[in-house]
Amino acid sequence: MIIVTGGAAGIGGALTTVLTKRGASVVAVDIDEEAGEKIQKVNQEKIAFLKGDVSKEQVAKDAVKMAVSKFGKLTGLVNNAHASRQKPLMELTKEDWSLSFGTGLNATLYFMKAAYPELMKNKGAVVNFGSGAGLTGQENQASYAAAKEAIRGLSRVAANEWAPEGIRVNVVCPLALTEGVKNWKENRPEQYKQVANNIPLSHFGDPQKDIAPVVAFLLSEDSQYMTGQTLMADGGDIKLR
Ligand SMILES: NC(=O)c1ccc[n+]([C@@H]2O[C@H](COP(=O)([O-])OP(=O)(O)OC[C@H]3O[C@@H](n4cnc5c(N)ncnc54)[C@H](O)[C@@H]3O)[C@@H](O)[C@H]2O)c1
């Protein structure tokens, strides 16, 4: 009984697939109706698709309602969706900032707030998404990096505030070859090459094999003694201390 934002495609699609294969039911919230309907057909019993823009608070409320009415309860939340534009910071417009902060930070907060009462009942877990781009300060990623680091800050506070209720909040920073990354690879081939060459495990991750299992671990009781952490699922690229 897990909500996955951006759950129709990319890493989110892989999460929906892997979590349901492991027995969970998933409400996949996504703005892409075609991809959402496609993924729902893979397992009609365990996947419910909700079309919506995660930057709108009502969508978070609707997702929680849907999870409870369809599957009886909510045990996990994955804030995976995030849209942004890559530009030098001097060229970023107000709209660019609000796209990244709306779909990244605000959406993460809206879904956490909407899910909190249900997660409290079940000692649930939240997994939010950060990025190596935020940790390293990657060029042309100002609006994205700032929103991602804000998500990590929010996650640490929630980990402390919600620990008494038994709700755990952790962050995953993935590195995986998805459509979003493929577009970035086409627009910024030099930057892509630089990143790929620096990955110790020498390849971009596979969303289903390399990223989804890390998220599944953070949602499961196997990680019951972990909260407020950032896990790098990036082939060893960045080592946190
Ligand atoms: N792929 C990587 O290597 C990488 C690296 C670092 C961080 N991340 C993070 O991992 C997460 C997933 O990345 P991805 O590469 O799969 O992204 P993606 O762009 O391939 O897919 C994102 C999904 O979110 C959906 N989406 C976009 N805007 C939305 C909105 N406003 N409302 C609802 N749904 C929306 C898209 O339709 C898509 O299904 C993101 O938080 C991203 O920032 C990815």
Tab-separated table of C-alpha atoms and ligand atoms in Angstrom:
chain	number	residue	atom	x	y	z
A	1	MET	CA	0.000	0.000	0.000
A	2	ILE	CA	2.426	2.537	-1.288
A	3	ILE	CA	2.078	5.831	-3.132
A	4	VAL	CA	4.721	6.430	-5.800
A	5	THR	CA	4.757	9.896	-7.356
A	6	GLY	CA	5.936	9.938	-10.956
A	7	GLY	CA	5.111	6.239	-10.745
A	8	ALA	CA	4.227	5.693	-14.398
A	9	ALA	CA	7.658	5.906	-16.044
A	10	GLY	CA	11.389	6.161	-15.420
A	11	ILE	CA	12.590	5.198	-11.947
A	12	GLY	CA	9.033	5.645	-10.631
A	13	GLY	CA	7.719	3.159	-13.211
A	14	ALA	CA	10.423	0.693	-12.164
A	15	LEU	CA	9.398	1.212	-8.533
A	16	THR	CA	5.743	0.523	-9.316
A	17	THR	CA	6.733	-2.654	-11.157
A	18	VAL	CA	9.205	-3.973	-8.586
A	19	LEU	CA	7.122	-3.123	-5.495
A	20	THR	CA	4.034	-4.853	-6.916
A	21	LYS	CA	6.120	-7.891	-7.948
A	22	ARG	CA	7.209	-8.055	-4.305
A	23	GLY	CA	3.573	-8.107	-3.157
A	24	ALA	CA	2.726	-4.453	-2.441
A	25	SER	CA	-0.137	-2.471	-3.961
A	26	VAL	CA	0.756	0.878	-5.504
A	27	VAL	CA	-1.038	4.126	-6.283
A	28	ALA	CA	1.041	5.556	-9.128
A	29	VAL	CA	0.532	9.317	-9.432
A	30	ASP	CA	1.710	10.806	-12.706
A	31	ILE	CA	0.989	13.647	-15.101
A	32	ASP	CA	1.529	11.316	-18.068
A	33	GLU	CA	-1.843	9.675	-18.676
A	34	GLU	CA	-0.698	7.376	-21.461
A	35	ALA	CA	2.171	5.928	-19.420
A	36	GLY	CA	-0.099	5.681	-16.361
A	37	GLU	CA	-2.778	3.700	-18.165
A	38	LYS	CA	-0.130	1.443	-19.649
A	39	ILE	CA	1.453	0.601	-16.307
A	40	GLN	CA	-1.937	0.066	-14.653
A	41	LYS	CA	-2.740	-2.621	-17.232
A	42	VAL	CA	0.339	-4.602	-16.154
A	43	ASN	CA	-1.373	-5.488	-12.873
A	44	GLN	CA	-4.934	-4.141	-12.537
A	45	GLU	CA	-5.349	-5.626	-9.054
A	46	LYS	CA	-2.283	-4.096	-7.491
A	47	ILE	CA	-1.727	-0.878	-9.453
A	48	ALA	CA	-4.091	2.116	-9.352
A	49	PHE	CA	-3.185	5.069	-11.559
A	50	LEU	CA	-4.040	8.625	-10.545
A	51	LYS	CA	-3.518	11.284	-13.191
A	52	GLY	CA	-2.364	14.505	-11.589
A	53	ASP	CA	0.234	17.222	-11.241
A	54	VAL	CA	2.094	16.658	-7.969
A	55	SER	CA	2.691	20.393	-7.523
A	56	LYS	CA	-1.046	20.733	-6.730
A	57	GLU	CA	-1.797	19.981	-3.088
A	58	GLN	CA	-5.214	18.494	-3.852
A	59	VAL	CA	-3.557	15.727	-5.881
A	60	ALA	CA	-1.691	14.561	-2.768
A	61	LYS	CA	-4.952	14.447	-0.803
A	62	ASP	CA	-6.661	12.534	-3.635
A	63	ALA	CA	-3.796	10.022	-3.783
A	64	VAL	CA	-4.065	9.233	-0.075
A	65	LYS	CA	-7.855	8.885	-0.365
A	66	MET	CA	-7.408	6.540	-3.311
A	67	ALA	CA	-4.827	4.392	-1.499
A	68	VAL	CA	-7.106	3.960	1.519
A	69	SER	CA	-10.301	3.369	-0.454
A	70	LYS	CA	-8.724	0.909	-2.928
A	71	PHE	CA	-6.216	-0.885	-0.759
A	72	GLY	CA	-7.420	-0.286	2.830
A	73	LYS	CA	-4.385	1.487	4.224
A	74	LEU	CA	-1.165	3.344	3.457
A	75	THR	CA	2.182	2.007	4.632
A	76	GLY	CA	4.641	3.848	2.408
A	77	LEU	CA	5.181	7.002	0.360
A	78	VAL	CA	7.794	7.540	-2.333
A	79	ASN	CA	8.276	11.130	-3.519
A	80	ASN	CA	9.989	10.426	-6.818
A	81	ALA	CA	8.477	12.887	-9.360
A	82	HIS	CA	10.513	16.003	-10.120
A	83	ALA	CA	10.584	18.182	-13.235
A	84	SER	CA	13.188	20.876	-13.918
A	85	ARG	CA	15.063	22.770	-16.619
A	86	GLN	CA	18.813	22.909	-16.955
A	87	LYS	CA	20.264	26.389	-17.546
A	88	PRO	CA	23.041	28.614	-16.228
A	89	LEU	CA	21.691	30.142	-13.029
A	90	MET	CA	21.713	33.685	-14.440
A	91	GLU	CA	19.249	32.556	-17.118
A	92	LEU	CA	16.757	30.868	-14.820
A	93	THR	CA	13.320	32.483	-14.830
A	94	LYS	CA	10.710	32.581	-12.076
A	95	GLU	CA	8.824	29.880	-13.976
A	96	ASP	CA	11.912	27.651	-14.015
A	97	TRP	CA	12.259	28.032	-10.241
A	98	SER	CA	8.614	27.340	-9.607
A	99	LEU	CA	8.656	24.266	-11.845
A	100	SER	CA	11.511	22.714	-9.867
A	101	PHE	CA	10.366	23.811	-6.409
A	102	GLY	CA	6.693	23.074	-7.200
A	103	THR	CA	7.197	19.524	-8.478
A	104	GLY	CA	10.158	18.772	-6.182
A	105	LEU	CA	10.074	20.413	-2.755
A	106	ASN	CA	6.422	21.529	-2.528
A	107	ALA	CA	5.088	18.235	-3.864
A	108	THR	CA	7.230	16.279	-1.394
A	109	LEU	CA	5.842	18.388	1.455
A	110	TYR	CA	2.216	18.114	0.222
A	111	PHE	CA	2.389	14.331	-0.059
A	112	MET	CA	4.118	13.940	3.308
A	113	LYS	CA	1.484	16.090	5.009
A	114	ALA	CA	-1.414	14.303	3.310
A	115	ALA	CA	0.044	10.868	4.072
A	116	TYR	CA	1.045	11.567	7.685
A	117	PRO	CA	-2.231	10.550	9.435
A	118	GLU	CA	-2.331	7.233	7.556
A	119	LEU	CA	1.398	6.539	7.912
A	120	MET	CA	1.081	7.192	11.640
A	121	LYS	CA	-1.518	4.420	11.952
A	122	ASN	CA	0.852	1.903	10.365
A	123	LYS	CA	4.302	3.130	11.409
A	124	GLY	CA	4.924	3.744	7.730
A	125	ALA	CA	7.990	4.843	5.812
A	126	VAL	CA	8.732	7.742	3.474
A	127	VAL	CA	11.402	7.691	0.798
A	128	ASN	CA	12.240	11.034	-0.791
A	129	PHE	CA	14.488	11.631	-3.764
A	130	GLY	CA	17.655	13.691	-3.707
A	131	SER	CA	20.362	13.932	-6.329
A	132	GLY	CA	24.095	13.848	-6.725
A	133	ALA	CA	23.630	17.074	-8.712
A	134	GLY	CA	22.599	18.776	-5.463
A	135	LEU	CA	25.482	17.302	-3.497
A	136	THR	CA	28.140	18.275	-6.019
A	137	GLY	CA	26.580	21.516	-7.266
A	138	GLN	CA	26.478	20.368	-10.875
A	139	GLU	CA	26.556	23.217	-13.395
A	140	ASN	CA	23.270	24.296	-15.011
A	141	GLN	CA	21.278	22.633	-12.244
A	142	ALA	CA	20.697	25.541	-9.837
A	143	SER	CA	16.902	25.265	-9.516
A	144	TYR	CA	17.074	21.467	-9.374
A	145	ALA	CA	20.047	21.208	-6.998
A	146	ALA	CA	18.543	23.783	-4.620
A	147	ALA	CA	15.183	21.966	-4.520
A	148	LYS	CA	16.885	18.576	-4.035
A	149	GLU	CA	18.969	19.822	-1.095
A	150	ALA	CA	15.848	21.424	0.392
A	151	ILE	CA	14.164	18.006	0.156
A	152	ARG	CA	17.057	16.484	2.135
A	153	GLY	CA	16.726	19.183	4.793
A	154	LEU	CA	12.970	18.645	5.037
A	155	SER	CA	13.510	14.880	5.282
A	156	ARG	CA	15.925	15.216	8.210
A	157	VAL	CA	13.501	17.418	10.151
A	158	ALA	CA	10.602	15.040	9.456
A	159	ALA	CA	12.783	12.084	10.510
A	160	ASN	CA	13.303	13.743	13.906
A	161	GLU	CA	9.758	15.052	14.337
A	162	TRP	CA	8.018	11.849	13.238
A	163	ALA	CA	10.290	9.301	14.923
A	164	PRO	CA	8.048	9.163	18.027
A	165	GLU	CA	5.168	8.069	15.767
A	166	GLY	CA	7.359	5.385	14.234
A	167	ILE	CA	7.395	7.013	10.795
A	168	ARG	CA	10.801	6.779	9.137
A	169	VAL	CA	11.961	9.235	6.466
A	170	ASN	CA	14.990	8.567	4.279
A	171	VAL	CA	16.400	9.851	1.005
A	172	VAL	CA	17.758	8.036	-2.037
A	173	CYS	CA	20.013	9.700	-4.601
A	174	PRO	CA	19.888	7.506	-7.705
A	175	LEU	CA	21.830	7.407	-10.910
A	176	ALA	CA	19.963	5.612	-13.684
A	177	LEU	CA	19.482	5.682	-17.400
A	178	THR	CA	15.866	6.856	-17.753
A	179	GLU	CA	14.142	8.952	-20.432
A	180	GLY	CA	14.959	12.111	-18.434
A	181	VAL	CA	18.644	11.208	-18.362
A	182	LYS	CA	18.592	10.213	-22.028
A	183	ASN	CA	17.350	13.726	-22.885
A	184	TRP	CA	20.063	15.244	-20.721
A	185	LYS	CA	22.631	12.998	-22.445
A	186	GLU	CA	21.508	14.367	-25.830
A	187	ASN	CA	21.542	18.021	-24.714
A	188	ARG	CA	24.766	17.881	-22.698
A	189	PRO	CA	26.866	15.019	-24.120
A	190	GLU	CA	30.117	16.262	-22.555
A	191	GLN	CA	28.615	16.475	-19.076
A	192	TYR	CA	27.086	12.998	-19.516
A	193	LYS	CA	30.451	11.519	-20.529
A	194	GLN	CA	32.144	13.151	-17.558
A	195	VAL	CA	29.616	11.649	-15.118
A	196	ALA	CA	29.641	8.147	-16.700
A	197	ASN	CA	33.463	7.989	-16.691
A	198	ASN	CA	33.541	8.750	-12.993
A	199	ILE	CA	31.225	5.976	-11.806
A	200	PRO	CA	33.342	3.316	-10.014
A	201	LEU	CA	30.869	0.544	-10.931
A	202	SER	CA	31.278	1.960	-14.460
A	203	HIS	CA	27.705	2.140	-15.709
A	204	PHE	CA	24.528	4.136	-15.228
A	205	GLY	CA	22.124	2.208	-13.024
A	206	ASP	CA	19.234	0.090	-14.226
A	207	PRO	CA	16.041	1.469	-12.600
A	208	GLN	CA	14.577	-1.964	-11.801
A	209	LYS	CA	17.757	-3.805	-10.824
A	210	ASP	CA	19.842	-1.078	-9.210
A	211	ILE	CA	17.494	1.576	-7.810
A	212	ALA	CA	14.115	0.003	-6.968
A	213	PRO	CA	15.585	-2.598	-4.535
A	214	VAL	CA	17.224	0.191	-2.496
A	215	VAL	CA	13.888	2.000	-2.208
A	216	ALA	CA	12.129	-1.293	-1.349
A	217	PHE	CA	14.693	-1.831	1.431
A	218	LEU	CA	13.995	1.630	2.896
A	219	LEU	CA	10.255	0.928	2.809
A	220	SER	CA	10.666	-2.440	4.519
A	221	GLU	CA	11.254	-3.531	8.109
A	222	ASP	CA	14.794	-4.476	7.118
A	223	SER	CA	15.633	-0.790	7.529
A	224	GLN	CA	13.592	-0.266	10.713
A	225	TYR	CA	16.595	1.223	12.541
A	226	MET	CA	17.324	3.799	9.828
A	227	THR	CA	15.837	7.267	9.526
A	228	GLY	CA	17.005	10.672	8.285
A	229	GLN	CA	19.640	9.037	6.078
A	230	THR	CA	20.674	9.649	2.503
A	231	LEU	CA	21.556	6.531	0.534
A	232	MET	CA	23.540	6.868	-2.669
A	233	ALA	CA	22.375	4.381	-5.329
A	234	ASP	CA	24.882	5.683	-7.846
A	235	GLY	CA	27.472	2.997	-8.548
A	236	GLY	CA	29.800	4.452	-5.929
A	237	ASP	CA	30.060	7.861	-7.575
A	238	ILE	CA	29.619	9.921	-4.387
A	239	LYS	CA	30.698	8.676	-0.959
A	240	LEU	CA	28.895	10.447	1.865
A	241	ARG	CA	30.633	10.881	5.194
B	1	LIG	N1	17.742	9.282	-13.395
B	1	LIG	C1	18.782	9.695	-12.684
B	1	LIG	O1	19.938	9.355	-12.922
B	1	LIG	C2	18.563	10.576	-11.506
B	1	LIG	C3	19.666	11.146	-10.859
B	1	LIG	C4	19.463	11.877	-9.718
B	1	LIG	C5	18.179	12.044	-9.244
B	1	LIG	N2	17.119	11.525	-9.911
B	1	LIG	C6	15.782	11.724	-9.367
B	1	LIG	O2	15.052	10.497	-9.407
B	1	LIG	C7	13.663	10.763	-9.648
B	1	LIG	C8	13.170	10.041	-10.887
B	1	LIG	O3	13.970	10.413	-11.974
B	1	LIG	P1	13.704	9.880	-13.453
B	1	LIG	O4	15.010	9.970	-14.150
B	1	LIG	O5	12.957	8.593	-13.419
B	1	LIG	O6	12.752	11.032	-14.030
B	1	LIG	P2	11.878	11.018	-15.366
B	1	LIG	O7	11.851	12.424	-15.797
B	1	LIG	O8	12.390	9.972	-16.313
B	1	LIG	O9	10.445	10.521	-14.849
B	1	LIG	C9	9.733	11.242	-13.930
B	1	LIG	C10	8.257	10.796	-13.881
B	1	LIG	O10	7.582	11.833	-13.190
B	1	LIG	C11	6.471	12.263	-13.949
B	1	LIG	N3	6.212	13.688	-13.706
B	1	LIG	C12	6.916	14.763	-14.147
B	1	LIG	N4	6.354	15.908	-13.711
B	1	LIG	C13	5.261	15.550	-12.993
B	1	LIG	C14	4.256	16.274	-12.299
B	1	LIG	N5	4.270	17.601	-12.253
B	1	LIG	N6	3.272	15.577	-11.665
B	1	LIG	C15	3.237	14.226	-11.715
B	1	LIG	N7	4.169	13.487	-12.344
B	1	LIG	C16	5.164	14.134	-12.985
B	1	LIG	C17	6.844	12.007	-15.401
B	1	LIG	O11	5.685	11.930	-16.222
B	1	LIG	C18	7.612	10.693	-15.273
B	1	LIG	O12	6.734	9.584	-15.330
B	1	LIG	C19	13.554	12.295	-9.717
B	1	LIG	O13	13.294	12.808	-8.440
B	1	LIG	C20	14.936	12.700	-10.168
B	1	LIG	O14	15.224	14.035	-9.866
B	1	LIG	C21	17.280	10.811	-11.036
